[in-house]
Tab-separated table of C-alpha atoms in Angstrom:
chain	number	residue	atom	x	y	z
A	1	MET	CA	-0.041	-0.044	-0.156
A	2	LYS	CA	0.994	3.500	-0.075
A	3	THR	CA	1.729	6.502	2.465
A	4	ARG	CA	2.944	9.628	2.794
A	5	ALA	CA	5.754	10.471	4.827
A	6	ALA	CA	7.877	12.829	6.329
A	7	VAL	CA	11.517	11.648	5.138
A	8	LEU	CA	15.056	13.560	5.965
A	9	GLN	CA	17.141	13.462	2.676
A	10	GLU	CA	20.468	14.600	3.912
A	11	ILE	CA	21.555	15.076	8.223
A	12	GLY	CA	22.889	19.270	8.716
A	13	ARG	CA	20.771	21.112	6.403
A	14	PRO	CA	20.862	24.808	8.342
A	15	ALA	CA	17.635	26.266	9.836
A	16	PRO	CA	15.604	28.142	9.093
A	17	TYR	CA	14.146	24.186	7.748
A	18	SER	CA	11.061	26.180	6.239
A	19	ASN	CA	13.745	27.254	3.949
A	20	SER	CA	16.237	24.572	3.653
A	21	GLN	CA	13.667	21.465	4.003
A	22	PRO	CA	15.505	18.975	5.028
A	23	LEU	CA	12.044	16.753	5.158
A	24	VAL	CA	10.278	16.114	2.192
A	25	ILE	CA	6.424	14.235	2.378
A	26	GLU	CA	7.318	11.454	-0.404
A	27	GLU	CA	4.672	9.051	-1.148
A	28	LEU	CA	6.306	5.579	-0.252
A	29	ASP	CA	5.297	1.769	-0.714
A	30	LEU	CA	4.547	0.341	2.468
A	31	ASP	CA	5.312	-3.641	2.615
A	32	PRO	CA	2.570	-5.700	4.750
A	33	PRO	CA	3.119	-6.391	8.086
A	34	ARG	CA	5.191	-9.407	9.112
A	35	GLU	CA	5.551	-12.159	11.687
A	36	GLY	CA	4.973	-10.119	14.976
A	37	GLU	CA	4.178	-6.940	13.411
A	38	VAL	CA	0.593	-4.722	12.461
A	39	LEU	CA	-0.176	-1.940	10.299
A	40	VAL	CA	-0.873	1.378	12.392
A	41	ARG	CA	-2.630	4.274	10.949
A	42	ILE	CA	-1.138	6.876	12.708
A	43	LYS	CA	-3.532	9.771	14.285
A	44	ALA	CA	-1.060	11.802	16.117
A	45	ALA	CA	2.490	12.323	16.005
A	46	GLY	CA	4.847	14.691	18.206
A	47	LEU	CA	7.303	16.866	17.382
A	48	CYS	CA	10.573	15.449	19.535
A	49	HIS	CA	14.193	17.141	20.293
A	50	SER	CA	15.064	13.591	19.505
A	51	ASP	CA	13.807	14.092	15.761
A	52	LEU	CA	15.657	17.429	15.948
A	53	SER	CA	18.616	15.673	17.254
A	54	VAL	CA	18.750	13.375	13.583
A	55	MET	CA	17.975	16.202	11.556
A	56	ASP	CA	21.105	18.411	12.828
A	57	GLY	CA	23.910	15.515	13.016
A	58	ASN	CA	23.388	15.420	16.780
A	59	ARG	CA	22.132	11.628	17.230
A	60	PRO	CA	23.563	10.466	13.739
A	61	ARG	CA	21.374	7.957	11.726
A	62	PRO	CA	21.104	6.544	8.431
A	63	VAL	CA	19.766	8.550	5.316
A	64	PRO	CA	17.128	8.794	3.592
A	65	MET	CA	14.917	8.176	6.790
A	66	ALA	CA	11.334	8.372	7.491
A	67	LEU	CA	11.588	10.537	10.957
A	68	GLY	CA	8.756	10.497	13.534
A	69	HIS	CA	8.811	8.403	16.981
A	70	GLU	CA	6.716	9.778	19.355
A	71	ALA	CA	3.221	8.466	17.796
A	72	ALA	CA	-0.323	6.718	18.293
A	73	GLY	CA	-3.321	5.493	16.215
A	74	VAL	CA	-5.378	2.555	15.293
A	75	ILE	CA	-4.192	-0.765	14.063
A	76	GLU	CA	-5.381	-1.908	10.955
A	77	GLN	CA	-3.884	-5.127	10.457
A	78	VAL	CA	-2.239	-7.569	12.266
A	79	GLY	CA	0.583	-9.618	11.045
A	80	PRO	CA	1.480	-13.475	11.406
A	81	GLY	CA	1.774	-14.577	15.246
A	82	VAL	CA	-0.061	-11.178	16.480
A	83	ARG	CA	-2.010	-12.547	19.361
A	84	ASP	CA	-2.515	-9.599	22.396
A	85	LEU	CA	-3.495	-7.109	19.551
A	86	ARG	CA	-6.657	-7.002	17.425
A	87	GLU	CA	-7.861	-4.664	14.800
A	88	GLY	CA	-9.335	-1.869	15.982
A	89	ASP	CA	-6.973	-1.339	18.832
A	90	HIS	CA	-5.362	2.190	20.188
A	91	VAL	CA	-1.675	2.203	20.257
A	92	VAL	CA	1.124	3.616	21.511
A	93	ALA	CA	4.394	3.653	19.823
A	94	VAL	CA	7.512	3.549	22.096
A	95	PHE	CA	10.845	4.334	20.524
A	96	ILE	CA	12.472	1.436	22.333
A	97	PRO	CA	11.412	-2.157	20.929
A	98	SER	CA	12.189	-4.938	23.422
A	99	CYS	CA	12.766	-8.094	22.597
A	100	GLY	CA	11.793	-9.359	25.777
A	101	HIS	CA	14.274	-12.129	25.798
A	102	CYS	CA	17.814	-10.438	25.867
A	103	GLY	CA	20.016	-10.025	29.159
A	104	PRO	CA	18.622	-6.515	29.836
A	105	CYS	CA	14.985	-7.327	29.019
A	106	ALA	CA	14.971	-10.514	31.335
A	107	GLU	CA	16.330	-8.167	34.172
A	108	GLY	CA	13.326	-5.713	33.721
A	109	ARG	CA	15.160	-3.050	31.919
A	110	PRO	CA	13.587	-2.823	28.412
A	111	ALA	CA	15.597	0.778	27.097
A	112	LEU	CA	18.337	-1.146	27.007
A	113	CYS	CA	17.224	-3.905	24.870
A	114	GLU	CA	20.217	-5.253	22.823
A	115	PRO	CA	18.360	-6.024	19.897
A	116	GLY	CA	16.257	-3.016	19.903
A	117	GLY	CA	18.892	-0.724	20.150
A	118	LYS	CA	21.199	-2.744	17.127
A	119	ALA	CA	17.846	-2.249	14.904
A	120	ASN	CA	17.616	0.839	15.932
A	121	ASN	CA	21.075	2.503	14.917
A	122	GLU	CA	20.931	0.645	11.433
A	123	GLY	CA	17.695	2.106	11.177
A	124	VAL	CA	15.365	-1.448	10.340
A	125	MET	CA	13.049	-3.230	12.017
A	126	ILE	CA	13.745	-5.131	15.116
A	127	GLY	CA	12.582	-7.747	12.651
A	128	GLY	CA	15.274	-6.916	10.680
A	129	GLY	CA	15.110	-5.901	6.538
A	130	HIS	CA	12.757	-2.009	5.648
A	131	ARG	CA	9.425	-1.911	5.275
A	132	LEU	CA	9.511	1.191	3.310
A	133	ARG	CA	10.841	2.068	-0.290
A	134	ARG	CA	10.437	4.490	-3.015
A	135	ALA	CA	9.354	4.166	-6.599
A	136	ASP	CA	12.297	3.183	-7.594
A	137	GLY	CA	12.817	-0.103	-5.273
A	138	SER	CA	15.160	1.848	-2.981
A	139	THR	CA	14.863	1.714	1.013
A	140	VAL	CA	13.943	4.216	3.266
A	141	ASN	CA	15.375	3.828	6.730
A	142	HIS	CA	13.006	3.509	10.091
A	143	HIS	CA	13.404	5.681	12.960
A	144	LEU	CA	13.518	3.877	16.121
A	145	GLY	CA	11.688	1.576	14.654
A	146	VAL	CA	8.330	3.702	14.329
A	147	SER	CA	9.043	6.048	11.104
A	148	GLY	CA	5.616	8.083	13.009
A	149	PHE	CA	5.345	11.105	10.648
A	150	ALA	CA	3.342	8.980	8.097
A	151	ASP	CA	-0.314	8.319	7.500
A	152	TYR	CA	0.246	4.488	8.003
A	153	ALA	CA	3.368	2.379	9.687
A	154	VAL	CA	4.042	-0.799	10.048
A	155	ILE	CA	5.401	-1.168	13.621
A	156	SER	CA	6.532	-4.136	15.891
A	157	THR	CA	4.339	-5.444	18.858
A	158	ASN	CA	7.328	-5.066	20.800
A	159	SER	CA	7.514	-0.964	19.775
A	160	LEU	CA	3.569	-0.813	21.131
A	161	VAL	CA	1.583	-0.321	24.016
A	162	ARG	CA	-2.340	-0.862	24.094
A	163	ILE	CA	-4.594	2.394	25.461
A	164	ASP	CA	-7.998	2.843	26.385
A	165	PRO	CA	-9.548	3.966	23.371
A	166	GLU	CA	-11.328	6.797	25.370
A	167	LEU	CA	-7.957	8.757	25.378
A	168	PRO	CA	-7.805	11.654	22.951
A	169	LEU	CA	-4.898	10.696	20.567
A	170	THR	CA	-3.582	14.080	20.565
A	171	HIS	CA	-2.381	13.506	24.289
A	172	ALA	CA	-1.726	10.088	24.069
A	173	ALA	CA	0.833	10.451	21.117
A	174	LEU	CA	3.294	12.084	23.878
A	175	PHE	CA	3.086	8.860	26.461
A	176	GLY	CA	5.602	7.050	24.202
A	177	CYS	CA	8.312	9.502	24.725
A	178	ALA	CA	7.721	13.140	26.388
A	179	VAL	CA	5.737	11.654	29.592
A	180	LEU	CA	7.483	8.066	29.664
A	181	THR	CA	11.000	9.758	29.846
A	182	GLY	CA	10.106	12.709	31.643
A	183	VAL	CA	7.933	11.573	34.582
A	184	GLY	CA	9.961	8.069	34.650
A	185	ALA	CA	13.253	9.839	35.150
A	186	ALA	CA	11.826	11.751	38.116
A	187	VAL	CA	9.675	8.397	39.692
A	188	ASN	CA	12.299	5.512	38.272
A	189	SER	CA	15.306	6.743	37.920
A	190	ALA	CA	15.905	9.473	40.548
A	191	ASP	CA	13.504	7.658	42.283
A	192	VAL	CA	11.699	10.377	44.151
A	193	ARG	CA	10.655	9.846	47.760
A	194	PRO	CA	7.520	12.151	49.121
A	195	GLY	CA	9.735	15.371	51.170
A	196	GLN	CA	12.488	15.452	48.908
A	197	SER	CA	13.618	18.126	47.133
A	198	VAL	CA	14.290	18.293	42.937
A	199	ALA	CA	15.601	19.919	40.333
A	200	VAL	CA	15.307	20.159	37.137
A	201	VAL	CA	17.085	21.624	34.874
A	202	GLY	CA	16.495	22.370	30.869
A	203	LEU	CA	12.532	22.794	30.682
A	204	GLY	CA	11.266	21.537	27.311
A	205	GLY	CA	8.422	18.891	26.940
A	206	VAL	CA	10.543	16.167	29.034
A	207	GLY	CA	11.880	18.193	31.199
A	208	LEU	CA	8.393	19.788	31.989
A	209	ASN	CA	7.495	16.305	32.513
A	210	SER	CA	9.903	15.251	35.065
A	211	VAL	CA	8.733	18.634	36.931
A	212	MET	CA	5.188	17.010	36.928
A	213	GLY	CA	6.671	13.585	37.857
A	214	ALA	CA	8.564	15.001	40.726
A	215	LEU	CA	5.536	16.710	42.050
A	216	VAL	CA	3.504	13.003	41.311
A	217	ALA	CA	5.903	11.634	43.604
A	218	GLY	CA	5.520	13.754	46.307
A	219	ALA	CA	8.602	16.010	46.249
A	220	SER	CA	7.744	19.042	48.421
A	221	GLU	CA	10.360	21.413	46.905
A	222	VAL	CA	10.783	21.435	43.232
A	223	VAL	CA	13.150	23.584	41.576
A	224	ALA	CA	12.956	24.435	37.942
A	225	VAL	CA	15.616	25.631	35.888
A	226	ASP	CA	16.272	27.125	32.231
A	227	VAL	CA	17.439	30.004	30.457
A	228	ASP	CA	13.741	30.629	28.934
A	229	ASP	CA	12.011	32.639	31.061
A	230	ASN	CA	8.807	31.907	29.406
A	231	LYS	CA	9.207	28.037	30.101
A	232	LEU	CA	10.118	29.265	33.969
A	233	ALA	CA	6.529	30.735	33.790
A	234	LEU	CA	4.788	27.354	32.380
A	235	ALA	CA	6.826	25.555	35.081
A	236	ARG	CA	5.818	27.329	38.048
A	237	GLN	CA	1.804	26.943	36.330
A	238	LEU	CA	2.687	23.606	36.566
A	239	GLY	CA	3.423	22.990	40.058
A	240	ALA	CA	6.954	24.215	40.472
A	241	THR	CA	7.915	25.837	43.857
A	242	LEU	CA	10.849	27.732	42.935
A	243	THR	CA	12.596	28.925	39.505
A	244	PHE	CA	15.891	30.029	38.231
A	245	ASN	CA	17.276	31.270	35.200
A	246	SER	CA	20.533	29.309	34.627
A	247	SER	CA	21.787	32.104	32.148
A	248	GLU	CA	22.357	34.322	34.990
A	249	ASP	CA	25.951	34.376	37.494
A	250	GLY	CA	25.491	33.090	40.365
A	251	SER	CA	22.465	30.955	39.883
A	252	ALA	CA	23.971	27.228	40.855
A	253	ASP	CA	24.498	29.128	44.384
A	254	ARG	CA	21.121	30.739	44.777
A	255	ILE	CA	19.941	27.293	44.345
A	256	ARG	CA	22.002	25.426	46.827
A	257	GLU	CA	21.447	28.404	49.856
A	258	ALA	CA	17.514	28.127	48.893
A	259	THR	CA	17.482	24.054	49.633
A	260	GLY	CA	19.754	24.404	51.812
A	261	GLY	CA	22.930	22.706	50.348
A	262	GLY	CA	21.748	21.339	47.208
A	263	VAL	CA	18.345	19.201	46.039
A	264	HIS	CA	18.189	15.629	46.838
A	265	SER	CA	17.437	14.727	43.245
A	266	ALA	CA	18.886	17.057	39.969
A	267	ILE	CA	17.501	15.508	36.281
A	268	GLU	CA	19.161	16.922	33.600
A	269	MET	CA	17.543	17.145	30.441
A	270	ALA	CA	18.996	19.878	28.190
A	271	GLY	CA	20.911	17.555	26.608
A	272	SER	CA	24.001	19.687	27.012
A	273	GLU	CA	27.480	18.829	29.150
A	274	LYS	CA	27.163	22.528	30.771
A	275	ALA	CA	23.883	21.613	31.917
A	276	LEU	CA	24.947	18.484	33.402
A	277	GLU	CA	27.561	19.590	35.263
A	278	PHE	CA	25.190	22.675	36.683
A	279	ALA	CA	22.573	19.932	37.678
A	280	TYR	CA	25.864	17.869	39.463
A	281	ARG	CA	26.717	21.355	41.538
A	282	ILE	CA	23.419	21.846	42.821
A	283	THR	CA	23.021	18.266	44.199
A	284	ARG	CA	23.624	17.847	47.737
A	285	ARG	CA	25.764	15.353	49.745
A	286	GLY	CA	24.797	12.190	49.194
A	287	GLY	CA	22.112	13.011	46.176
A	288	VAL	CA	21.894	11.583	43.081
A	289	THR	CA	22.171	13.647	39.186
A	290	VAL	CA	20.203	11.914	36.705
A	291	THR	CA	20.620	12.712	32.953
A	292	GLY	CA	18.133	12.118	30.312
A	293	GLY	CA	19.485	14.645	28.039
A	294	LEU	CA	21.052	13.071	24.784
A	295	ALA	CA	23.963	15.297	24.205
A	296	HIS	CA	26.087	14.999	20.707
A	297	PRO	CA	28.363	11.733	21.421
A	298	GLU	CA	31.519	13.598	21.290
A	299	ARG	CA	30.551	16.013	24.244
A	300	GLN	CA	32.521	15.410	27.479
A	301	VAL	CA	31.429	16.311	30.903
A	302	SER	CA	33.860	17.146	33.698
A	303	ILE	CA	33.283	16.928	37.411
A	304	GLN	CA	35.393	16.528	40.481
A	305	GLN	CA	35.886	12.997	40.543
A	306	VAL	CA	36.724	13.156	44.377
A	307	SER	CA	32.845	14.750	45.119
A	308	LEU	CA	31.652	10.852	44.047
A	309	VAL	CA	33.271	9.154	46.564
A	310	ALA	CA	34.021	11.572	49.998
A	311	GLU	CA	30.292	13.313	49.339
A	312	GLU	CA	28.551	10.054	48.416
A	313	ARG	CA	27.203	11.207	44.981
A	314	THR	CA	25.398	9.081	42.504
A	315	LEU	CA	25.275	9.908	38.980
A	316	ARG	CA	23.036	8.233	36.656
A	317	GLY	CA	21.666	7.806	33.053
A	318	SER	CA	18.062	7.285	32.483
A	319	TYR	CA	17.136	6.377	28.904
A	320	VAL	CA	13.209	6.038	28.226
A	321	GLY	CA	12.912	7.141	31.917
A	322	SER	CA	14.050	3.947	33.184
A	323	CYS	CA	10.292	2.420	32.356
A	324	VAL	CA	8.761	-0.905	31.585
A	325	PRO	CA	6.670	0.912	29.156
A	326	VAL	CA	3.347	-2.059	29.349
A	327	ARG	CA	3.430	-1.069	33.005
A	328	ASP	CA	3.967	2.647	33.116
A	329	VAL	CA	1.818	4.047	30.411
A	330	ALA	CA	-1.215	2.547	32.117
A	331	ARG	CA	-0.151	3.972	35.184
A	332	TYR	CA	0.822	7.604	33.556
A	333	VAL	CA	-2.574	7.653	31.784
A	334	GLY	CA	-4.513	6.830	35.128
A	335	LEU	CA	-2.206	9.819	36.812
A	336	PHE	CA	-3.478	12.191	33.721
A	337	ARG	CA	-6.940	11.121	33.733
A	338	GLN	CA	-7.333	11.868	37.709
A	339	GLY	CA	-5.910	15.213	36.601
A	340	ARG	CA	-2.302	14.572	38.267
A	341	LEU	CA	-0.314	15.056	35.296
A	342	PRO	CA	-1.598	17.607	33.116
A	343	VAL	CA	0.098	16.422	29.956
A	344	ASP	CA	-2.322	18.260	28.093
A	345	GLN	CA	-1.177	21.933	29.075
A	346	LEU	CA	2.451	20.646	27.443
A	347	LEU	CA	0.803	20.710	23.513
A	348	SER	CA	1.833	24.158	22.295
A	349	ARG	CA	-0.092	23.861	19.066
A	350	THR	CA	-1.522	20.941	16.094
A	351	LEU	CA	0.117	20.772	12.755
A	352	THR	CA	-0.077	19.049	9.648
A	353	LEU	CA	2.483	17.067	8.143
A	354	ASP	CA	2.594	19.432	5.402
A	355	ALA	CA	3.910	21.888	8.296
A	356	ILE	CA	6.523	19.963	9.101
A	357	ASN	CA	9.308	22.138	8.850
A	358	ASP	CA	7.903	25.150	9.966
A	359	GLY	CA	7.027	23.026	13.351
A	360	PHE	CA	10.512	22.064	13.676
A	361	ASP	CA	12.142	25.633	13.543
A	362	ARG	CA	9.353	26.573	16.349
A	363	LEU	CA	10.708	23.602	18.675
A	364	ALA	CA	14.649	24.574	18.004
A	365	SER	CA	14.057	28.309	18.762
A	366	GLY	CA	12.377	27.273	21.567
A	367	GLU	CA	8.747	28.833	20.581
A	368	ALA	CA	6.940	25.438	21.127
A	369	VAL	CA	6.930	22.750	23.870
A	370	ARG	CA	4.983	19.878	22.357
A	371	GLN	CA	3.364	20.220	19.002
A	372	VAL	CA	1.584	17.442	17.538
A	373	ILE	CA	1.124	16.605	13.776
A	374	VAL	CA	-3.132	15.756	13.598
A	375	PHE	CA	-3.974	13.106	10.921
A	376	ASP	CA	-7.433	13.770	9.258
A	377	ASP	CA	-9.311	11.015	8.471
């Protein structure tokens, strides 16, 4: 069958993307689902910095590639061997397919799935090969097993979580990346406890979810840190108790003073080595610094090594919020419905697939927190 998809032609085209047009809407041939796969009609797909990182070269991937990894839709066809999903099910895509059998999966850490990570790096499906082709027969690579900036996508069941059909798909799309990564970083990776203090450095869509996650976990003090005053204002609206602009001199010292020597947990979501160093500086003795921002592979971090020992510090990475998607998506959807996780407040705007390059300009400039492409019936 045919599908319209946003295809990245080459990495590193300069902004503004409305001029350079790194993403081209193409009509591609889409193979039917194979063993363990389903055909999903995409209804909503979020624009994320992880997509932008592929476009600007911070996360190199093979091109041409059909982008998009934060998506939700409805299953239209199931492939051979699929038993846990059926036609008509509403699903959220998760950008790390988990095989369920490798070492990390067996240990309950599906974000580190080895076959899934290998397939994602190579731009192929976890089941092997490609499902997208151009008219001349050449293949188009898959983005993180999803390629959700498209009318239709063939996706492995290892990348999908079934959701309640009453959840609006425009909101549901955010749960597969922004919510899992941000809330999970606070709840799972930082293991925030009631009464603790938490700082979040970097207030994009994922960082703001970390703010909400810290509050849900019972943090008594949540410090929001960014260089954009508008995002700091949104963090206060979501419940942050203190906000600081990190571009101001002495901001780290002021945070340490305001929190009695630093926070119990600092979560970095800016994808910058300077932001991570800042987060480490504002973490108290015995505290944990979590990083979930994806910096360029060549970036290095400089910290005081002795402090890890003498102050019993912890520096921890968090990928997909250290989540178990089949467990945590349902939990976070439940919190959303209770009004305790107001994910809908992060939605800056909706747009059409044809306006995708304009959307990435807004994301790159910091004008938008989360934008969602909505596909018409």
